[in-house]
mmCIF file of C-alpha atoms and ligand atoms in Angstrom:
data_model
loop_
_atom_site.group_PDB
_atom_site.id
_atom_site.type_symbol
_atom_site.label_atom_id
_atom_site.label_comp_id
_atom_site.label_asym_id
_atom_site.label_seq_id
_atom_site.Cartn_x
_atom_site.Cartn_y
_atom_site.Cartn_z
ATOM 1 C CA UNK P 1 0.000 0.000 0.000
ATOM 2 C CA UNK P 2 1.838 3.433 -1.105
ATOM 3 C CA UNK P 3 -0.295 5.700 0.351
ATOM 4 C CA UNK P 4 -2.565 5.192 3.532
ATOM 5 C CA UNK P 5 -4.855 8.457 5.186
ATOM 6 C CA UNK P 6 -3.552 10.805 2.074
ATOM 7 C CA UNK P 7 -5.584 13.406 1.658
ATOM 8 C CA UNK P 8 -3.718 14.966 -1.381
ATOM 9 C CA UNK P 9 -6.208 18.315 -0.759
ATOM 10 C CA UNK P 10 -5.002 18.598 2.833
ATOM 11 C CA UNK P 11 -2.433 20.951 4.507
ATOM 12 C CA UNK P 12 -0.553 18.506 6.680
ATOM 13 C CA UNK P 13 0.815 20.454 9.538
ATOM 14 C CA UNK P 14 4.240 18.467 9.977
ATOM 15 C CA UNK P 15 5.934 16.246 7.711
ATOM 16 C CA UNK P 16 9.045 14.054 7.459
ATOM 17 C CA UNK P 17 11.012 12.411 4.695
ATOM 18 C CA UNK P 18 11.821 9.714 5.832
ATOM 19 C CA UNK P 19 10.419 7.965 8.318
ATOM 20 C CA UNK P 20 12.973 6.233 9.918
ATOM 21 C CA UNK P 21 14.264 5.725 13.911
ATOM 22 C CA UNK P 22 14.942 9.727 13.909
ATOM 23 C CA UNK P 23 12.070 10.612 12.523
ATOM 24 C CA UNK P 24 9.725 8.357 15.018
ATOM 25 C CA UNK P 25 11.578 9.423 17.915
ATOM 26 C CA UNK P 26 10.236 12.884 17.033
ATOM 27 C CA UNK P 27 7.287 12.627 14.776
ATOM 28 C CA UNK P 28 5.658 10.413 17.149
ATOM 29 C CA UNK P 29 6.618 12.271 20.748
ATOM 30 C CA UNK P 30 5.038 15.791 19.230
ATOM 31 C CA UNK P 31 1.814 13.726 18.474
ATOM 32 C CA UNK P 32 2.335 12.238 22.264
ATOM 33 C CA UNK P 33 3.503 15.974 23.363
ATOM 34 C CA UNK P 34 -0.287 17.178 21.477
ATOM 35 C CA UNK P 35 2.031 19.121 19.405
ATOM 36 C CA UNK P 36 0.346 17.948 15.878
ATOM 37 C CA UNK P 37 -2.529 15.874 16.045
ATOM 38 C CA UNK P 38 -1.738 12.930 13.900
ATOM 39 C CA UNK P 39 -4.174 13.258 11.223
ATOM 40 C CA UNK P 40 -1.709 16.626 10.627
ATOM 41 C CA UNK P 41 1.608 14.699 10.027
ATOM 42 C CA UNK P 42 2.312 12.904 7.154
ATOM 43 C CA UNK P 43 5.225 10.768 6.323
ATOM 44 C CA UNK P 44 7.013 9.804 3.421
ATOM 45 C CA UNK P 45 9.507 6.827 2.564
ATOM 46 C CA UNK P 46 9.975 4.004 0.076
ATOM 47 C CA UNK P 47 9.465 0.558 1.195
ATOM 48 C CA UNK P 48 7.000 -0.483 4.097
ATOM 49 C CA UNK P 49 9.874 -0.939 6.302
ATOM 50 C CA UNK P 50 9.126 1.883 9.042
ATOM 51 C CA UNK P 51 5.098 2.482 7.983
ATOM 52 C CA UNK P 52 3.443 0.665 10.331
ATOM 53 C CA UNK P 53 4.174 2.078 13.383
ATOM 54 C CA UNK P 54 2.502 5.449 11.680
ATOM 55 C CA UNK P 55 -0.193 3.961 10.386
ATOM 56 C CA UNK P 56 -1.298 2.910 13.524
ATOM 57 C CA UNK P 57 -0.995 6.430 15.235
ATOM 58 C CA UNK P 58 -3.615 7.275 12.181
ATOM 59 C CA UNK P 59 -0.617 9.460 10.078
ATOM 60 C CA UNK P 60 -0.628 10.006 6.667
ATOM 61 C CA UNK P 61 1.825 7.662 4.968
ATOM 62 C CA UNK P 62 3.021 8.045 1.618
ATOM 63 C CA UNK P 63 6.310 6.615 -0.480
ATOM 64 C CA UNK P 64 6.120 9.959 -2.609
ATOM 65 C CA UNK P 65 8.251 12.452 -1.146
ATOM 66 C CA UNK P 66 6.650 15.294 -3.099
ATOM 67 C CA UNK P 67 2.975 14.067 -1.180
ATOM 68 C CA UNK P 68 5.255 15.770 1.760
ATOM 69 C CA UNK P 69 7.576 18.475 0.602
ATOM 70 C CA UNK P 70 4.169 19.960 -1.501
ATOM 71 C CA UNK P 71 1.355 19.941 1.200
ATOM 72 C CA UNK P 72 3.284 20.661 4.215
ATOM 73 C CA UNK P 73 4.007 23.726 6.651
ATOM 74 C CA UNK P 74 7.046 22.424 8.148
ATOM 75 C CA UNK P 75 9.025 19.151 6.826
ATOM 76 C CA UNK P 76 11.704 17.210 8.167
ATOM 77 C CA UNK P 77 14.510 15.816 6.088
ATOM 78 C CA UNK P 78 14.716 12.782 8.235
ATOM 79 C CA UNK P 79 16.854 10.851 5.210
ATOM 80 C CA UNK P 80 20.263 9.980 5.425
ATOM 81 C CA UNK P 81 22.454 12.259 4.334
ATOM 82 C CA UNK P 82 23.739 9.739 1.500
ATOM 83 C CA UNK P 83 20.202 9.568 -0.084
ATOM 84 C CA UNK P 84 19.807 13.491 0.378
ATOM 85 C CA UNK P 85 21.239 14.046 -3.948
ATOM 86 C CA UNK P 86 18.514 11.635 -5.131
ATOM 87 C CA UNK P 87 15.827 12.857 -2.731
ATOM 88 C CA UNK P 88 16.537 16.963 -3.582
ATOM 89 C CA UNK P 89 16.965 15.447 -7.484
ATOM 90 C CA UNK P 90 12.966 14.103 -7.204
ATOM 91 C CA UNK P 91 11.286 16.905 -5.263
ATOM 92 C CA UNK P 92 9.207 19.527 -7.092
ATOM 93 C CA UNK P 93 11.150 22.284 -5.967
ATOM 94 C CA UNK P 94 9.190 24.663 -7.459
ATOM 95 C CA UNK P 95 5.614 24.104 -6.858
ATOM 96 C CA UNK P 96 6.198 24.917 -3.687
ATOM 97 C CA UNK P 97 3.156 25.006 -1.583
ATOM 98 C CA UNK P 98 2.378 25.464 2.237
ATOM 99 C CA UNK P 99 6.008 25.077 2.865
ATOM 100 C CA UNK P 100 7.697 27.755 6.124
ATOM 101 C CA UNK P 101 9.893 25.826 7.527
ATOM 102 C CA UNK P 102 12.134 23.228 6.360
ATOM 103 C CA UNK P 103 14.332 21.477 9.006
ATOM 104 C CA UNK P 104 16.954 19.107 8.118
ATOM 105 C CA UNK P 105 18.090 16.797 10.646
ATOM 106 C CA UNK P 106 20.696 14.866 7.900
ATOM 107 C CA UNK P 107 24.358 14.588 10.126
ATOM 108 C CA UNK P 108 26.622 16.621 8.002
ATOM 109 C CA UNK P 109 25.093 18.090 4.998
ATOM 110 C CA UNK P 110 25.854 22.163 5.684
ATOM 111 C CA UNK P 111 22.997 24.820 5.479
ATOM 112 C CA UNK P 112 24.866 26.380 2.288
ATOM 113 C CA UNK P 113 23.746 23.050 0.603
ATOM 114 C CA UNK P 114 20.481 22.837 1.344
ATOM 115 C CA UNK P 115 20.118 26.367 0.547
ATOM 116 C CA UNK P 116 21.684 26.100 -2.840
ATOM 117 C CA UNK P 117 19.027 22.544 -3.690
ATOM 118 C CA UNK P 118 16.237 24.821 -2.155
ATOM 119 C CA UNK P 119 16.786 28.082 -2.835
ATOM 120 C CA UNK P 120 14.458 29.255 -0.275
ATOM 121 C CA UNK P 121 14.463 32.230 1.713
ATOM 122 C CA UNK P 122 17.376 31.664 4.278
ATOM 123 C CA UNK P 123 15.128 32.233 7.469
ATOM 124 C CA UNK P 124 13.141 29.041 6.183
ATOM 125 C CA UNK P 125 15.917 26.506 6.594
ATOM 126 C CA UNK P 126 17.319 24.879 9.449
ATOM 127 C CA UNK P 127 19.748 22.793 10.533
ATOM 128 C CA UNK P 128 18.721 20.738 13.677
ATOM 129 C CA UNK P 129 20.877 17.643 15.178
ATOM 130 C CA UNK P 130 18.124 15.808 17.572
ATOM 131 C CA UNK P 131 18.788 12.649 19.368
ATOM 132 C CA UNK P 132 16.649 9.733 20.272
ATOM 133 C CA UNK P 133 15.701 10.250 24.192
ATOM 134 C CA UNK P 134 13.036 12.896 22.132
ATOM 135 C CA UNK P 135 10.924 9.914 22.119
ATOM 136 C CA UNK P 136 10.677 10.084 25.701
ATOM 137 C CA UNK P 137 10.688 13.872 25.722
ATOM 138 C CA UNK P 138 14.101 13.898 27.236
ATOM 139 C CA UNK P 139 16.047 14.689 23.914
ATOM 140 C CA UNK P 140 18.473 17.599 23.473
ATOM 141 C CA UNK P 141 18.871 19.515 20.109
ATOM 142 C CA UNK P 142 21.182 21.874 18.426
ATOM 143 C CA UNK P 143 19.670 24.405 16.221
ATOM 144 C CA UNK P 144 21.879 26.515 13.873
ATOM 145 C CA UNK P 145 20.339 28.518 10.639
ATOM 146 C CA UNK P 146 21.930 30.783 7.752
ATOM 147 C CA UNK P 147 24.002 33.929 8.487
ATOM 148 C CA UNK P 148 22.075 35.322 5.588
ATOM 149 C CA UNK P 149 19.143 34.863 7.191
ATOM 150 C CA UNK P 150 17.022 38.432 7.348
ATOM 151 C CA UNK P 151 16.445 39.310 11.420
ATOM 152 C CA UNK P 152 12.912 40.035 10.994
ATOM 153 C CA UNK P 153 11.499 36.594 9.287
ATOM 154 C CA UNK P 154 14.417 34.843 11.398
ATOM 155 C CA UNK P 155 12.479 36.127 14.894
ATOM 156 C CA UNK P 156 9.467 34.458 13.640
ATOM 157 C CA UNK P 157 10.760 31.368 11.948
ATOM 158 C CA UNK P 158 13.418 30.333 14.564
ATOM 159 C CA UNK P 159 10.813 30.777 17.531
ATOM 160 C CA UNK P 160 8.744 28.236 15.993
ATOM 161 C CA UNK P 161 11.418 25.795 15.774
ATOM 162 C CA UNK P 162 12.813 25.943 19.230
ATOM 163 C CA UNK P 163 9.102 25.953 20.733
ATOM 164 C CA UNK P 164 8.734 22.445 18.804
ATOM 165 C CA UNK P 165 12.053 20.617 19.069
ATOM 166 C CA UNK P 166 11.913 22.423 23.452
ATOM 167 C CA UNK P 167 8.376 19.719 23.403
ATOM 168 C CA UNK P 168 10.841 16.855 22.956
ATOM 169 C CA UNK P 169 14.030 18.380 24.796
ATOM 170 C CA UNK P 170 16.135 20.505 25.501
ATOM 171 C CA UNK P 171 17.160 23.194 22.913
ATOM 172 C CA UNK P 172 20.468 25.594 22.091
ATOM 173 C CA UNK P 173 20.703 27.655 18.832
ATOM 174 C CA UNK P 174 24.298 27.637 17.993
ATOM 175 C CA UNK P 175 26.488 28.489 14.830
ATOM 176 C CA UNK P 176 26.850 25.864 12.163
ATOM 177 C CA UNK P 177 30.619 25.855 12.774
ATOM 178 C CA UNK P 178 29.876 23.640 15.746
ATOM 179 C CA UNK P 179 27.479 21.531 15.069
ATOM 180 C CA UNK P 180 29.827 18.605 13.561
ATOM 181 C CA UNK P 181 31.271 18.134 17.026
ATOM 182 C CA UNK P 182 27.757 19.114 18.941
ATOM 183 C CA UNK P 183 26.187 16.521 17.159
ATOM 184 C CA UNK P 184 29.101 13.952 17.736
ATOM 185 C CA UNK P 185 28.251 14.180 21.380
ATOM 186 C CA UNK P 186 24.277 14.845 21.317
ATOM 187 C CA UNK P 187 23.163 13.304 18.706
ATOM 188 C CA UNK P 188 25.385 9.728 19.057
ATOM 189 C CA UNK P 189 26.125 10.248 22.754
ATOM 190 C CA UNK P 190 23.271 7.932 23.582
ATOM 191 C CA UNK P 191 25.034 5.176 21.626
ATOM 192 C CA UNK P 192 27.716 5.950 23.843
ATOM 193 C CA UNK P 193 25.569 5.639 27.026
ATOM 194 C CA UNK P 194 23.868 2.498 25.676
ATOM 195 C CA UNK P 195 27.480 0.940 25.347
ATOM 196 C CA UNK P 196 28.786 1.802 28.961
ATOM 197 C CA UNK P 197 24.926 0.578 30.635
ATOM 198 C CA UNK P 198 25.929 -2.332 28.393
ATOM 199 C CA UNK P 199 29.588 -3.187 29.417
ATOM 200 C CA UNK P 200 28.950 -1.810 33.517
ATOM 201 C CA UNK P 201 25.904 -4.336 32.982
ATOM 202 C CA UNK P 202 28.458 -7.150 32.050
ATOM 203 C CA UNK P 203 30.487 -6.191 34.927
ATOM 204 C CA UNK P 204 27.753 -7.060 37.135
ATOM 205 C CA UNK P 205 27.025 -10.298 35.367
ATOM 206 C CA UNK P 206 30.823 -11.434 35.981
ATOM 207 C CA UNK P 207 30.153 -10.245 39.521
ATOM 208 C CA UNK P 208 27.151 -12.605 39.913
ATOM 209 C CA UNK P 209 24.178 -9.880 39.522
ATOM 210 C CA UNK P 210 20.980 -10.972 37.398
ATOM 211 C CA UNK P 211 21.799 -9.268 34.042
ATOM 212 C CA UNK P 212 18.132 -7.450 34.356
ATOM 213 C CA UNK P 213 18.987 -5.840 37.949
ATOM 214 C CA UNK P 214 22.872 -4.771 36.470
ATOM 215 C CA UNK P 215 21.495 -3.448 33.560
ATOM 216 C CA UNK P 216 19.232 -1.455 35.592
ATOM 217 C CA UNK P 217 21.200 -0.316 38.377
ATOM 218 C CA UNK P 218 23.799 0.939 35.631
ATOM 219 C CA UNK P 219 20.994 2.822 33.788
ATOM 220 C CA UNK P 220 20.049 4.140 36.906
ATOM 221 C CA UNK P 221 23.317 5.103 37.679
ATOM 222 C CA UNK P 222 24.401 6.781 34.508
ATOM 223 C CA UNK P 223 20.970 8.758 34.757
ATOM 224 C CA UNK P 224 21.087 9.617 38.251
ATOM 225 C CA UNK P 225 24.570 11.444 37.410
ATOM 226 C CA UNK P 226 23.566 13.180 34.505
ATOM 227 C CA UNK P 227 20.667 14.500 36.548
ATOM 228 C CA UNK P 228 23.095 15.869 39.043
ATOM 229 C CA UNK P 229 25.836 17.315 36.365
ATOM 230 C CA UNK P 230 22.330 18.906 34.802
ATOM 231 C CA UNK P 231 20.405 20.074 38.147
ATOM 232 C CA UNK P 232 23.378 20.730 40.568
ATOM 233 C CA UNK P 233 25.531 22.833 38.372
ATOM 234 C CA UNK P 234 28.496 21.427 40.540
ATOM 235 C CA UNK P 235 31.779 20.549 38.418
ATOM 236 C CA UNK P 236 31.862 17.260 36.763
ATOM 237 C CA UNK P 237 35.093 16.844 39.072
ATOM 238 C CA UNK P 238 33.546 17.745 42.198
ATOM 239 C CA UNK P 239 30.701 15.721 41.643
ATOM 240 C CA UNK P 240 33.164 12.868 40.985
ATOM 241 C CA UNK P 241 34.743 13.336 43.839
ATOM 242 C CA UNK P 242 31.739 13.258 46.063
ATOM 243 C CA UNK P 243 31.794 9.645 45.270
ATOM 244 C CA UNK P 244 35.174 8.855 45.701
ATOM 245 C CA UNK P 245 35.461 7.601 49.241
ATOM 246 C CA UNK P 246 39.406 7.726 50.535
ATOM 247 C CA UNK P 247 41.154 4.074 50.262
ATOM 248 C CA UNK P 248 36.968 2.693 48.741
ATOM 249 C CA UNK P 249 36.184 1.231 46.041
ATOM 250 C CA UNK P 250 35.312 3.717 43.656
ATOM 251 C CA UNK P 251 38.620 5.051 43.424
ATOM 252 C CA UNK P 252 39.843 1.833 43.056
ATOM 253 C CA UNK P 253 37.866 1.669 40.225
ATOM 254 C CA UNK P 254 38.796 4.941 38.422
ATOM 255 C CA UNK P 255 42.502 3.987 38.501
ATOM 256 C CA UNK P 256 41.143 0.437 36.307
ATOM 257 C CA UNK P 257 38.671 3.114 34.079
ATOM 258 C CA UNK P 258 41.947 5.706 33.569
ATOM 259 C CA UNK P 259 44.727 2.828 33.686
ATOM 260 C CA UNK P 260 42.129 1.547 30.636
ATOM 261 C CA UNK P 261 42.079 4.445 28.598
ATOM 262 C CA UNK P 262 38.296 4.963 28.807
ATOM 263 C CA UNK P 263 38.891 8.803 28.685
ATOM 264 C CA UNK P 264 41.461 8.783 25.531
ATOM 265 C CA UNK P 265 38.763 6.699 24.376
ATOM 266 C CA UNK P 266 35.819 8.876 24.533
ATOM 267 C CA UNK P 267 38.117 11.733 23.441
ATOM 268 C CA UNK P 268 38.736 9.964 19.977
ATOM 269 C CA UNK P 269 35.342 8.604 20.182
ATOM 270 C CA UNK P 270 33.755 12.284 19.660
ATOM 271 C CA UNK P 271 36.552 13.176 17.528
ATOM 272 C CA UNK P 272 35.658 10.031 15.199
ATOM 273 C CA UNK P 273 31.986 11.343 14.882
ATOM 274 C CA UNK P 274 32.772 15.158 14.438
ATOM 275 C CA UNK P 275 35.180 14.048 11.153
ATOM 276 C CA UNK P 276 32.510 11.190 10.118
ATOM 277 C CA UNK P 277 30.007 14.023 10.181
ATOM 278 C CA UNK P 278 32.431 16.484 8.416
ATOM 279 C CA UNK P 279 32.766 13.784 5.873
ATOM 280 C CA UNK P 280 29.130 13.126 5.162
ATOM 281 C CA UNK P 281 28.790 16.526 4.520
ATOM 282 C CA UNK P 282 31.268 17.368 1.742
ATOM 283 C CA UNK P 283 30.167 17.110 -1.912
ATOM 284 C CA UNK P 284 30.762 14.326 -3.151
HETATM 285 N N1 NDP K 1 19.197 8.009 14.715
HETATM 286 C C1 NDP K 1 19.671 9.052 15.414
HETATM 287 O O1 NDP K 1 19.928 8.958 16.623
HETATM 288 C C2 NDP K 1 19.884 10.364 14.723
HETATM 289 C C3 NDP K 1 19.761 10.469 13.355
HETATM 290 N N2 NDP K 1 19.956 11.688 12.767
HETATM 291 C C4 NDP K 1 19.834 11.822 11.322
HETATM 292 O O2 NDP K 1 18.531 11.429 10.949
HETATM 293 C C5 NDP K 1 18.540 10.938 9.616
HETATM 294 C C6 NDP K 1 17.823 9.611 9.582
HETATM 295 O O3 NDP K 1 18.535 8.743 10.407
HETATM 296 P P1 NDP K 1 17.778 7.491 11.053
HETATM 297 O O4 NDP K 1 16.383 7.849 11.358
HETATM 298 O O5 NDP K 1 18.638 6.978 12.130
HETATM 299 O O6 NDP K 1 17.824 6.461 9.812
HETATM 300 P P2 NDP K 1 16.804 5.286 9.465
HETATM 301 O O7 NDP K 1 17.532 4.383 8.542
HETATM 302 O O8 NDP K 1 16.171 4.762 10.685
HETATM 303 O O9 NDP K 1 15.657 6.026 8.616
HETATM 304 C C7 NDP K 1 15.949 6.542 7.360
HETATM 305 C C8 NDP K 1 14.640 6.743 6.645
HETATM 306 O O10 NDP K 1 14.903 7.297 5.372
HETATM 307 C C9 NDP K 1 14.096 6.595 4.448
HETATM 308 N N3 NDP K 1 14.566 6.741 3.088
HETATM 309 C C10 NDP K 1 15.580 6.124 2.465
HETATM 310 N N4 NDP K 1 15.625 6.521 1.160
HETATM 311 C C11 NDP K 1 14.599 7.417 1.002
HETATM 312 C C12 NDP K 1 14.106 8.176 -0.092
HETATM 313 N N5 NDP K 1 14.674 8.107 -1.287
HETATM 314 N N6 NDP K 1 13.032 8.977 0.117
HETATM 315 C C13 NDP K 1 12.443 9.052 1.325
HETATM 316 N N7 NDP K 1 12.864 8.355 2.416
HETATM 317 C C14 NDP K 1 13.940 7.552 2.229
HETATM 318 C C15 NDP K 1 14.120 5.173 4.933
HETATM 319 O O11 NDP K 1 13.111 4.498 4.232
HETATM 320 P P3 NDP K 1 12.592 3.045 4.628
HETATM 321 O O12 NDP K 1 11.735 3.224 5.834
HETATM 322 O O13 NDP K 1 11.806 2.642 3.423
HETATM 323 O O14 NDP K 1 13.808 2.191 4.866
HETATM 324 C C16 NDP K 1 13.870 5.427 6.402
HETATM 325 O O15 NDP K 1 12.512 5.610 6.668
HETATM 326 C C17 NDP K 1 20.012 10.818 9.214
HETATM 327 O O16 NDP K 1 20.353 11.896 8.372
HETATM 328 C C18 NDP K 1 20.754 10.947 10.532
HETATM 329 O O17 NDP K 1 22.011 11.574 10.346
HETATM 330 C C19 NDP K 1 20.256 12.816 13.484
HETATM 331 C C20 NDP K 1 20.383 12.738 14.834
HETATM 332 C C21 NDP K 1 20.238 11.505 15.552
HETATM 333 O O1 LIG K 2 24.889 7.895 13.397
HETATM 334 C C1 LIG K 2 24.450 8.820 12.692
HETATM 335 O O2 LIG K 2 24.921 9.145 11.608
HETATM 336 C C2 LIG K 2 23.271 9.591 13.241
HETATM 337 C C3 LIG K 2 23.633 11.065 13.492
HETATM 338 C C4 LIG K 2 23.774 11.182 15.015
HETATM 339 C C5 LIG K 2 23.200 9.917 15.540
HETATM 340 N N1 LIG K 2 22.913 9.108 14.556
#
């Protein structure tokens, strides 16, 4: 089935290309958040991979990109950034309809090129690096938009986005010169997290826990500090040190965390995504 709930004489509200695990974690909170009501949002993508879960929120799905991009207010480019050449190539560009605000959430690919495949008004496009806790409404994104971009339709367009992507998250509008490495810790970071719940969970497991109470007391754990680094204010150091008792166990196992690299490691692990997403972005 190509095209389930499309009302091709309807204004859809929101819309993503793409409809992917990005694009759920935020299509899907706003309709949670009552941002867009889901008869509003409309999705687009090619195969029936990632459909159903839309379908059965009552969205409009489509595999016609142009179903989106044409009878939309604001659209997400929700594609990867590889695909973004043969998605720009099919898109009407200029029977442009509804269309204000056109976020692109593709790791990499700079403003200036999405401005030159567009050629909208600068104060329509944005660059936006989410991550997937927005499904749970505890995301964080980085918003950047075009230097170019006219003050007066920027303090109406940029509002708009903040107010949406602050339903899911946190927000900060920064320049585009940092979003490479913001997005190498925001936007992947909770890989990273995943990974050390995953290995502190094996720990536990070698140390006799039930895998289900290890993985949960190292979840808890790694949330419980990032609520204090967020709420407290307090150095990361000081916080650290709170912790370590004199001659306990903790420090004993920071000298096994340092003696084992793990801060080289995430070092180069941020450094690896900031150049990946440098990469992705140049024309090919
Ligand atoms: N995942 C994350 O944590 C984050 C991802 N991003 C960015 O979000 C974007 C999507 O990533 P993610 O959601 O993880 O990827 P997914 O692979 O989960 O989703 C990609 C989506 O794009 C669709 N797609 C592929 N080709 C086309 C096309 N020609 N036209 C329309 N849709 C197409 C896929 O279709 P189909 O369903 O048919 O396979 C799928 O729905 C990327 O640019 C990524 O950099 C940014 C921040 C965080
Ligand atoms: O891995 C990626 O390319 C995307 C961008 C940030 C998180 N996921």
């Amino acid at each position: 089935m190509s095209k389930f709930n499309y009302d091709p004489h309807k204004t859809y509200e929101i819309g993503f290309i793409g409809s992917g695990n990005m694009a759920q974690a935020i299509g899907l909170a706003f309709i949670k958040k009552g941002i867009c009501k889901a008869e509003n949002l409309i999705v687009s993508s090619p195969s029936e991979n990632n459909k159903k879960v839309w379908r059965d929120i009552g969205a409009a799905v489509t595999t016609d990109n142009n179903d989106v991009f044409c009878n939309t207010k604001i659209v997400f480019l929700a594609i990867k950034p590889q695909y973004f050449p043969k998605v720009v190539s099919e898109l009407y560009i200029k029977a442009l309809g509804p269309l204000n605000i056109l976020i692109s959430i593709m790791v990499g690919i700079p403003l200036n090129t999405l401005q030159e495949a567009f050629m909208l008004k600068p104060s329509v496009i944005f660059k936006v690096m989410p991550n997937t806790p927005s499904l749970i409404q505890e995301g964080f994104s980085v918003i950047s938009y075009q230097n170019e971009a006219i003050l007066e339709e920027i303090e109406v367009t940029l509002p708009k986005v903040k107010l949406l992507m602050s339903a899911i998250g946190g927000v900060e509008v920064i320049p585009e010169s940092l979003m490479n490495a913001a997005g190498a810790i925001s936007g992947s970071g909770p890989a990273y997290a995943f990974l050390i719940i995953e290995a502190l969970a094996d720990g536990g497991v070698k140390q006799g826990l039930p895998r289900d109470l290890a993985v949960r007391l190292a979840a808890s754990a790694m949330a419980g500090g990032s609520r204090m680094v967020l709420e407290t204010g307090k150095h990361t150091g000081q916080l650290k040190d709170m912790v370590t008792s004199a001659g306990g166990s903790t420090i004993a196992a920071l000298h096994a965390l340092e003696k084992g690299g793990v801060r080289f490691a995430m070092m180069d692990a941020v450094e690896a995504a900031t150049n990946r997403s440098k990469e992705m972005g140049e024309k090919k």
